[in-house]
Amino acid sequence: MNMTNGPVLLTPGPLTTSARVKAAMQRDWGSRDPAFVRLGLRTFERVAQLAGAGPDHVCVPLQGSGTFAIEAMIGSLVAPHEKLLVLVNGAYGRRIVEIARRLARKVDTFEVPETGTHDVDDLARRLRGAEAPDVVAMVHCETTSGLLNPLESIATCVRNAGKRLLVDSMSGFGALPLDMAAMGIEAVAASSNKCLQGVPGVSFVVCSRDALEARAGAAPSLVLDLAGQARGFEVDGQWRFTPPTHVVAALAEALDELDEEGGPPARLARYRENCRILVEGFGELGMTPALDPALQAPVIVSFREPGEPWYAFEPFYAALEQRGFAIYAGKMRDVGTFRVGTIGAVDAAIMRAFVGEAAAVVTELKQKLKGGS
Ligand SMILES: *Cc1c(COP(=O)(O)O)cnc(C)c1O
């Protein structure tokens, strides 16, 4: 494995990016350079298209990682008097709850186990009556486990109840199908460094212009004020504060790559194949996913930790890293897991090489145990 750029990252992001995306960061752009301004506007227009935005949606980029976009979305679109219901089945759902609490929003949770999804009829009941929430927030792909939440049926349920829906679509954006105009979604938050295969440093909220304008000037934060940020772009195409120029240039290149690959369906197909090779290969090593295959998104797989004496996460991780692959610690609450990502500039050949190295590592660790060293 070529280690000049470090190990292949089989993680939830940042991910392995292509040489081409890294090369796009060689140029220093002035933030007010008209060519940079044009590049940015076009790039975020393309991001809006990937979200399935309609004419009344706008893409608002923000400096910072994905959580910055989530916090901006909640603070800018949920008013203090409104009730927010968060659908929770993992750590990222719980993070939305924490953000809402910090912002002193009225927040309620509908929590189900991390290995399951929310019953839509139950949700419909919770959205009826005088005490019902005004806004619902959910996570599209729960990266905690790798679970794909049923966005379309939840969106239909929320829309039928006449409520608004905010979506954390971070870990699947650019690969998983998303059509926010058709689904009637008010806002979607995502970032550059997951399925878009850019580098970390920029995130965005694609959201309804009306919702943004309805609460203009009311966000509790200056830097995370989506309406303020959007107004800056409308006035002169400029970022209000220093833009992550290299990151935007890398994202523009990454979007070209996405187009050349065949768009989100082709990317999803590649990730599916990565996931299939991984799950099959690890299955042969006696390691099984924590989720029902029907709920698994081809983004990241949580494997149950083998309950065998040869296994401990640290040495397993270190041996794989030495062989050129970085995996990720588990995050599920009730079951010991480790995670392996299937996204990024990673193809079937790399995934097969990884499975081969993992097999060698398992043999090595088992032998070490026998040798008593
Ligand atoms: C990655 C991710 C985020 C954002 O995390 P950051 O560390 O702030 O980039 C949010 N939600 C989900 C589901 C994610 O996978």
CSV table of C-alpha atoms and ligand atoms in Angstrom, one decimal:
chain,number,residue,atom,x,y,z
A,1,MET,CA,0.0,0.0,0.0
A,2,ASN,CA,1.3,3.5,-0.9
A,3,MET,CA,1.7,5.2,2.5
A,4,THR,CA,3.0,8.6,1.3
A,5,ASN,CA,-0.3,10.1,2.2
A,6,GLY,CA,-0.7,7.9,5.4
A,7,PRO,CA,-3.0,5.0,5.7
A,8,VAL,CA,-6.2,4.5,3.7
A,9,LEU,CA,-9.0,6.0,5.9
A,10,LEU,CA,-11.8,3.5,6.4
A,11,THR,CA,-13.6,5.9,8.8
A,12,PRO,CA,-16.7,8.1,8.9
A,13,GLY,CA,-14.6,11.1,7.7
A,14,PRO,CA,-12.4,12.8,7.1
A,15,LEU,CA,-11.8,10.2,4.3
A,16,THR,CA,-9.2,9.2,1.8
A,17,THR,CA,-9.4,11.8,-1.0
A,18,SER,CA,-8.0,11.5,-4.5
A,19,ALA,CA,-4.7,13.0,-5.6
A,20,ARG,CA,-6.6,15.3,-7.8
A,21,VAL,CA,-8.7,16.7,-4.9
A,22,LYS,CA,-5.5,17.3,-2.9
A,23,ALA,CA,-3.8,18.9,-5.9
A,24,ALA,CA,-6.7,21.4,-6.2
A,25,MET,CA,-5.4,22.9,-2.9
A,26,GLN,CA,-2.1,24.1,-4.4
A,27,ARG,CA,-3.3,27.5,-5.3
A,28,ASP,CA,-3.7,30.4,-2.9
A,29,TRP,CA,-6.9,32.2,-3.6
A,30,GLY,CA,-7.7,35.7,-2.4
A,31,SER,CA,-11.2,35.7,-0.9
A,32,ARG,CA,-12.3,38.6,-2.9
A,33,ASP,CA,-10.8,37.4,-6.2
A,34,PRO,CA,-13.8,37.4,-8.6
A,35,ALA,CA,-12.7,34.0,-9.9
A,36,PHE,CA,-12.9,32.5,-6.4
A,37,VAL,CA,-16.3,34.2,-5.8
A,38,ARG,CA,-17.6,32.6,-9.0
A,39,LEU,CA,-16.1,29.2,-8.1
A,40,GLY,CA,-17.8,29.3,-4.7
A,41,LEU,CA,-21.2,30.4,-6.0
A,42,ARG,CA,-21.2,27.6,-8.7
A,43,THR,CA,-20.0,25.0,-6.2
A,44,PHE,CA,-22.8,25.7,-3.7
A,45,GLU,CA,-25.3,25.8,-6.5
A,46,ARG,CA,-24.1,22.3,-7.4
A,47,VAL,CA,-24.5,21.2,-3.7
A,48,ALA,CA,-28.1,22.5,-3.8
A,49,GLN,CA,-28.8,20.4,-6.9
A,50,LEU,CA,-27.4,17.3,-5.2
A,51,ALA,CA,-29.9,17.9,-2.3
A,52,GLY,CA,-32.7,18.0,-4.8
A,53,ALA,CA,-33.4,21.6,-3.9
A,54,GLY,CA,-36.3,23.4,-5.5
A,55,PRO,CA,-36.4,27.1,-6.6
A,56,ASP,CA,-37.3,28.2,-3.1
A,57,HIS,CA,-34.3,26.5,-1.5
A,58,VAL,CA,-30.9,28.1,-1.0
A,59,CYS,CA,-27.5,26.5,-0.1
A,60,VAL,CA,-25.8,28.3,2.7
A,61,PRO,CA,-22.2,27.3,3.2
A,62,LEU,CA,-20.4,27.7,6.6
A,63,GLN,CA,-16.8,27.5,7.7
A,64,GLY,CA,-16.4,24.5,10.0
A,65,SER,CA,-17.2,20.8,10.3
A,66,GLY,CA,-20.6,19.3,9.9
A,67,THR,CA,-21.8,19.9,13.5
A,68,PHE,CA,-21.4,23.7,12.9
A,69,ALA,CA,-24.0,23.3,10.1
A,70,ILE,CA,-26.3,21.4,12.4
A,71,GLU,CA,-26.0,24.0,15.2
A,72,ALA,CA,-26.6,26.8,12.6
A,73,MET,CA,-29.7,24.9,11.3
A,74,ILE,CA,-31.3,24.4,14.7
A,75,GLY,CA,-30.5,27.9,16.0
A,76,SER,CA,-31.5,29.7,12.8
A,77,LEU,CA,-34.7,27.8,11.9
A,78,VAL,CA,-36.3,26.8,15.2
A,79,ALA,CA,-37.7,29.7,17.2
A,80,PRO,CA,-37.5,29.8,21.0
A,81,HIS,CA,-41.3,29.4,21.3
A,82,GLU,CA,-41.5,26.4,18.9
A,83,LYS,CA,-41.3,22.8,19.9
A,84,LEU,CA,-38.7,20.5,18.3
A,85,LEU,CA,-39.1,16.7,18.3
A,86,VAL,CA,-35.8,14.9,17.6
A,87,LEU,CA,-35.9,11.3,16.3
A,88,VAL,CA,-33.1,9.5,18.1
A,89,ASN,CA,-31.5,6.1,17.4
A,90,GLY,CA,-27.8,6.9,17.9
A,91,ALA,CA,-25.2,9.4,19.0
A,92,TYR,CA,-25.9,11.9,16.2
A,93,GLY,CA,-29.5,12.2,17.1
A,94,ARG,CA,-28.5,12.7,20.7
A,95,ARG,CA,-26.1,15.4,19.5
A,96,ILE,CA,-29.0,17.4,17.9
A,97,VAL,CA,-30.8,17.1,21.3
A,98,GLU,CA,-27.8,18.5,23.1
A,99,ILE,CA,-27.5,21.4,20.6
A,100,ALA,CA,-31.2,22.3,21.0
A,101,ARG,CA,-30.8,22.2,24.8
A,102,ARG,CA,-27.7,24.5,24.7
A,103,LEU,CA,-29.7,26.8,22.5
A,104,ALA,CA,-32.5,26.7,25.1
A,105,ARG,CA,-35.0,25.4,22.5
A,106,LYS,CA,-38.1,23.4,23.6
A,107,VAL,CA,-37.0,19.9,22.7
A,108,ASP,CA,-38.6,16.5,23.0
A,109,THR,CA,-37.2,13.2,21.9
A,110,PHE,CA,-38.6,10.1,20.3
A,111,GLU,CA,-35.9,7.5,21.0
A,112,VAL,CA,-35.7,3.9,19.9
A,113,PRO,CA,-32.9,1.4,20.2
A,114,GLU,CA,-29.8,2.0,18.0
A,115,THR,CA,-30.5,-1.2,16.0
A,116,GLY,CA,-34.0,-0.1,15.0
A,117,THR,CA,-35.9,2.7,13.2
A,118,HIS,CA,-38.9,4.8,14.3
A,119,ASP,CA,-42.4,3.4,13.7
A,120,VAL,CA,-44.1,5.9,11.4
A,121,ASP,CA,-47.6,5.3,12.8
A,122,ASP,CA,-46.2,6.1,16.3
A,123,LEU,CA,-44.6,9.2,14.9
A,124,ALA,CA,-47.9,10.2,13.2
A,125,ARG,CA,-49.7,10.0,16.6
A,126,ARG,CA,-47.0,12.1,18.2
A,127,LEU,CA,-47.5,14.8,15.6
A,128,ARG,CA,-51.3,15.2,16.3
A,129,GLY,CA,-53.0,17.3,18.9
A,130,ALA,CA,-52.3,20.6,20.7
A,131,GLU,CA,-49.1,19.5,22.4
A,132,ALA,CA,-47.6,18.3,19.1
A,133,PRO,CA,-44.2,19.7,18.0
A,134,ASP,CA,-43.8,22.3,15.2
A,135,VAL,CA,-40.6,20.9,13.9
A,136,VAL,CA,-39.1,17.4,13.6
A,137,ALA,CA,-35.3,16.8,13.3
A,138,MET,CA,-33.8,13.5,12.2
A,139,VAL,CA,-30.5,11.9,11.1
A,140,HIS,CA,-30.5,10.3,7.6
A,141,CYS,CA,-27.7,7.8,8.0
A,142,GLU,CA,-26.9,7.3,11.7
A,143,THR,CA,-23.1,7.0,11.6
A,144,THR,CA,-23.1,5.6,15.1
A,145,SER,CA,-24.1,2.2,13.8
A,146,GLY,CA,-24.3,2.7,10.0
A,147,LEU,CA,-28.1,2.5,10.0
A,148,LEU,CA,-30.2,4.1,7.2
A,149,ASN,CA,-33.2,5.8,8.5
A,150,PRO,CA,-36.3,5.7,6.3
A,151,LEU,CA,-36.2,9.4,5.2
A,152,GLU,CA,-38.9,9.2,2.6
A,153,SER,CA,-41.6,7.6,4.8
A,154,ILE,CA,-40.7,9.9,7.8
A,155,ALA,CA,-40.8,13.0,5.5
A,156,THR,CA,-44.2,11.9,4.1
A,157,CYS,CA,-45.5,11.5,7.7
A,158,VAL,CA,-44.2,14.9,8.8
A,159,ARG,CA,-45.5,16.6,5.8
A,160,ASN,CA,-49.0,15.0,6.1
A,161,ALA,CA,-49.1,16.3,9.7
A,162,GLY,CA,-48.3,19.8,8.4
A,163,LYS,CA,-45.0,19.9,10.3
A,164,ARG,CA,-41.6,21.0,9.2
A,165,LEU,CA,-38.6,18.6,8.8
A,166,LEU,CA,-34.9,19.3,9.4
A,167,VAL,CA,-32.4,16.6,8.3
A,168,ASP,CA,-28.8,15.8,9.3
A,169,SER,CA,-27.8,14.1,6.0
A,170,MET,CA,-24.1,14.4,6.7
A,171,SER,CA,-22.8,10.9,6.2
A,172,GLY,CA,-24.7,10.0,3.0
A,173,PHE,CA,-24.8,13.3,1.2
A,174,GLY,CA,-23.7,12.9,-2.4
A,175,ALA,CA,-24.4,9.2,-2.5
A,176,LEU,CA,-27.8,8.3,-0.8
A,177,PRO,CA,-30.9,9.4,-2.8
A,178,LEU,CA,-32.1,12.8,-1.6
A,179,ASP,CA,-34.8,15.0,-3.1
A,180,MET,CA,-35.7,17.6,-0.6
A,181,ALA,CA,-38.2,19.5,-2.9
A,182,ALA,CA,-40.2,16.3,-3.6
A,183,MET,CA,-40.0,15.2,0.0
A,184,GLY,CA,-41.0,18.6,1.3
A,185,ILE,CA,-38.0,18.9,3.6
A,186,GLU,CA,-37.3,22.4,5.0
A,187,ALA,CA,-33.5,22.0,5.5
A,188,VAL,CA,-30.7,19.5,5.1
A,189,ALA,CA,-27.3,19.8,6.7
A,190,ALA,CA,-24.2,18.1,5.2
A,191,SER,CA,-20.4,18.6,4.8
A,192,SER,CA,-17.6,18.4,2.3
A,193,ASN,CA,-15.6,15.6,3.7
A,194,LYS,CA,-17.9,12.5,3.6
A,195,CYS,CA,-19.5,11.1,0.5
A,196,LEU,CA,-18.6,14.2,-1.5
A,197,GLN,CA,-15.0,13.2,-1.0
A,198,GLY,CA,-13.7,16.7,-0.4
A,199,VAL,CA,-11.5,17.7,2.5
A,200,PRO,CA,-12.8,18.8,5.9
A,201,GLY,CA,-13.5,22.5,6.6
A,202,VAL,CA,-16.8,23.5,5.0
A,203,SER,CA,-20.3,22.5,5.7
A,204,PHE,CA,-23.7,23.6,4.4
A,205,VAL,CA,-27.4,23.9,5.1
A,206,VAL,CA,-29.6,23.7,2.1
A,207,CYS,CA,-32.9,25.3,3.2
A,208,SER,CA,-36.1,26.9,2.4
A,209,ARG,CA,-35.6,30.6,1.7
A,210,ASP,CA,-39.0,31.5,3.3
A,211,ALA,CA,-38.0,29.7,6.5
A,212,LEU,CA,-34.7,31.5,6.5
A,213,GLU,CA,-36.3,34.9,6.0
A,214,ALA,CA,-39.1,34.3,8.5
A,215,ARG,CA,-36.4,34.2,11.3
A,216,ALA,CA,-33.8,36.6,9.8
A,217,GLY,CA,-32.0,38.5,12.6
A,218,ALA,CA,-33.2,36.1,15.3
A,219,ALA,CA,-30.4,33.5,15.3
A,220,PRO,CA,-28.7,33.3,18.7
A,221,SER,CA,-25.2,33.3,17.2
A,222,LEU,CA,-23.4,35.7,14.8
A,223,VAL,CA,-21.2,33.2,13.0
A,224,LEU,CA,-23.8,30.5,12.9
A,225,ASP,CA,-26.6,32.8,11.6
A,226,LEU,CA,-27.8,31.2,8.3
A,227,ALA,CA,-29.9,34.1,7.2
A,228,GLY,CA,-26.9,36.5,7.9
A,229,GLN,CA,-24.6,34.3,6.0
A,230,ALA,CA,-27.0,33.9,3.1
A,231,ARG,CA,-27.5,37.7,2.9
A,232,GLY,CA,-23.7,38.1,2.6
A,233,PHE,CA,-23.7,35.9,-0.5
A,234,GLU,CA,-26.7,37.6,-2.0
A,235,VAL,CA,-25.2,41.1,-1.6
A,236,ASP,CA,-21.8,40.5,-3.3
A,237,GLY,CA,-21.1,36.8,-3.4
A,238,GLN,CA,-18.7,37.1,-0.5
A,239,TRP,CA,-18.3,35.2,2.7
A,240,ARG,CA,-18.9,37.3,5.8
A,241,PHE,CA,-15.7,36.0,7.4
A,242,THR,CA,-12.5,34.4,6.0
A,243,PRO,CA,-13.6,31.6,3.7
A,244,PRO,CA,-11.8,28.2,3.7
A,245,THR,CA,-10.5,28.9,0.2
A,246,HIS,CA,-8.5,25.7,-0.3
A,247,VAL,CA,-11.3,23.6,1.0
A,248,VAL,CA,-13.8,25.2,-1.4
A,249,ALA,CA,-11.4,24.7,-4.4
A,250,ALA,CA,-11.0,21.0,-3.3
A,251,LEU,CA,-14.7,20.6,-3.1
A,252,ALA,CA,-15.2,22.0,-6.6
A,253,GLU,CA,-12.8,19.4,-7.9
A,254,ALA,CA,-14.5,16.7,-5.9
A,255,LEU,CA,-17.8,17.6,-7.4
A,256,ASP,CA,-16.3,17.3,-10.9
A,257,GLU,CA,-15.1,13.8,-9.9
A,258,LEU,CA,-18.6,13.0,-8.7
A,259,ASP,CA,-20.1,14.0,-12.0
A,260,GLU,CA,-17.4,12.1,-13.9
A,261,GLU,CA,-18.1,9.0,-11.8
A,262,GLY,CA,-21.8,9.2,-12.9
A,263,GLY,CA,-23.3,11.1,-10.0
A,264,PRO,CA,-24.7,9.9,-6.7
A,265,PRO,CA,-26.2,6.6,-8.2
A,266,ALA,CA,-22.8,5.5,-9.5
A,267,ARG,CA,-21.1,6.5,-6.3
A,268,LEU,CA,-23.6,4.6,-4.2
A,269,ALA,CA,-23.1,1.5,-6.4
A,270,ARG,CA,-19.3,1.7,-5.7
A,271,TYR,CA,-19.9,2.1,-1.9
A,272,ARG,CA,-22.4,-0.9,-2.0
A,273,GLU,CA,-19.8,-3.0,-3.6
A,274,ASN,CA,-17.2,-1.9,-1.1
A,275,CYS,CA,-19.6,-2.8,1.7
A,276,ARG,CA,-20.4,-6.2,0.2
A,277,ILE,CA,-16.7,-7.1,-0.1
A,278,LEU,CA,-16.1,-6.0,3.4
A,279,VAL,CA,-19.1,-7.8,5.1
A,280,GLU,CA,-18.4,-10.9,3.1
A,281,GLY,CA,-14.7,-10.9,3.8
A,282,PHE,CA,-15.1,-10.2,7.5
A,283,GLY,CA,-17.8,-12.8,7.7
A,284,GLU,CA,-15.2,-15.4,6.7
A,285,LEU,CA,-13.1,-14.1,9.5
A,286,GLY,CA,-16.0,-14.7,11.9
A,287,MET,CA,-16.9,-11.1,12.4
A,288,THR,CA,-20.5,-10.0,11.9
A,289,PRO,CA,-22.3,-6.6,11.6
A,290,ALA,CA,-24.3,-5.4,14.5
A,291,LEU,CA,-27.2,-4.4,12.3
A,292,ASP,CA,-29.9,-6.3,10.3
A,293,PRO,CA,-28.6,-6.1,6.7
A,294,ALA,CA,-31.9,-4.5,5.7
A,295,LEU,CA,-31.0,-1.4,7.8
A,296,GLN,CA,-27.4,-1.2,6.8
A,297,ALA,CA,-26.3,1.9,4.7
A,298,PRO,CA,-23.2,1.3,2.6
A,299,VAL,CA,-21.4,4.1,4.4
A,300,ILE,CA,-20.0,2.6,7.5
A,301,VAL,CA,-20.3,-0.9,9.1
A,302,SER,CA,-20.4,-1.6,12.8
A,303,PHE,CA,-19.0,-5.0,13.5
A,304,ARG,CA,-19.6,-6.8,16.8
A,305,GLU,CA,-16.3,-7.1,18.7
A,306,PRO,CA,-15.2,-10.7,18.6
A,307,GLY,CA,-15.5,-12.1,22.1
A,308,GLU,CA,-12.3,-14.1,21.7
A,309,PRO,CA,-9.0,-13.8,23.6
A,310,TRP,CA,-7.0,-12.7,20.5
A,311,TYR,CA,-9.1,-9.6,20.1
A,312,ALA,CA,-8.8,-6.2,21.7
A,313,PHE,CA,-9.4,-3.0,19.7
A,314,GLU,CA,-6.1,-1.3,20.3
A,315,PRO,CA,-3.7,-4.0,19.0
A,316,PHE,CA,-6.2,-4.9,16.1
A,317,TYR,CA,-6.3,-1.2,15.1
A,318,ALA,CA,-2.5,-0.8,15.4
A,319,ALA,CA,-1.7,-3.9,13.3
A,320,LEU,CA,-4.1,-2.8,10.6
A,321,GLU,CA,-2.7,0.7,10.6
A,322,GLN,CA,0.8,-0.6,10.2
A,323,ARG,CA,-0.5,-2.5,7.1
A,324,GLY,CA,-1.9,0.7,5.7
A,325,PHE,CA,-5.5,1.0,6.9
A,326,ALA,CA,-7.1,3.1,9.6
A,327,ILE,CA,-10.4,1.8,11.0
A,328,TYR,CA,-12.5,3.4,13.6
A,329,ALA,CA,-13.6,2.8,17.2
A,330,GLY,CA,-17.2,1.7,17.8
A,331,LYS,CA,-19.9,4.1,19.2
A,332,MET,CA,-22.9,1.9,19.8
A,333,ARG,CA,-24.3,2.1,23.3
A,334,ASP,CA,-25.4,-1.4,24.1
A,335,VAL,CA,-23.0,-3.5,22.1
A,336,GLY,CA,-19.2,-3.6,21.8
A,337,THR,CA,-18.4,-2.7,18.2
A,338,PHE,CA,-15.6,-1.3,15.9
A,339,ARG,CA,-16.4,0.4,12.7
A,340,VAL,CA,-15.1,0.2,9.1
A,341,GLY,CA,-16.1,2.9,6.6
A,342,THR,CA,-16.8,2.0,3.0
A,343,ILE,CA,-16.8,5.6,1.6
A,344,GLY,CA,-14.1,7.9,0.2
A,345,ALA,CA,-11.7,7.4,-2.8
A,346,VAL,CA,-11.7,3.7,-2.1
A,347,ASP,CA,-12.7,1.0,-4.6
A,348,ALA,CA,-13.2,-2.8,-4.7
A,349,ALA,CA,-9.5,-3.5,-5.2
A,350,ILE,CA,-8.6,-1.5,-2.1
A,351,MET,CA,-11.4,-3.1,-0.1
A,352,ARG,CA,-10.2,-6.6,-1.1
A,353,ALA,CA,-6.6,-5.6,-0.1
A,354,PHE,CA,-8.0,-4.5,3.2
A,355,VAL,CA,-9.8,-7.7,3.8
A,356,GLY,CA,-6.6,-9.6,3.0
A,357,GLU,CA,-4.6,-7.6,5.5
A,358,ALA,CA,-7.3,-8.0,8.1
A,359,ALA,CA,-7.1,-11.8,7.6
A,360,ALA,CA,-3.3,-11.7,8.1
A,361,VAL,CA,-3.7,-9.6,11.2
A,362,VAL,CA,-6.2,-12.0,12.8
A,363,THR,CA,-3.8,-14.9,12.1
A,364,GLU,CA,-0.9,-12.9,13.5
A,365,LEU,CA,-2.8,-12.0,16.7
A,366,LYS,CA,-4.0,-15.5,17.2
A,367,GLN,CA,-0.4,-16.8,16.8
A,368,LYS,CA,0.9,-14.2,19.3
A,369,LEU,CA,-1.6,-15.5,21.8
A,370,LYS,CA,-0.4,-19.1,21.3
A,371,GLY,CA,3.2,-18.1,21.6
A,372,GLY,CA,2.4,-16.3,24.9
A,373,SER,CA,4.2,-13.2,23.8
B,1,LIG,C1,-19.9,13.3,10.5
B,1,LIG,C2,-21.3,13.5,11.0
B,1,LIG,C3,-21.7,14.8,11.6
B,1,LIG,C4,-20.8,15.9,11.7
B,1,LIG,O1,-19.6,15.6,12.5
B,1,LIG,P1,-18.4,16.6,12.4
B,1,LIG,O2,-17.4,15.9,13.3
B,1,LIG,O3,-18.8,17.9,13.0
B,1,LIG,O4,-18.0,16.8,11.0
B,1,LIG,C5,-23.0,14.9,11.9
B,1,LIG,N1,-23.9,13.9,11.8
B,1,LIG,C6,-23.6,12.8,11.2
B,1,LIG,C7,-24.6,11.7,11.1
B,1,LIG,C8,-22.3,12.5,10.9
B,1,LIG,O5,-21.9,11.3,10.3
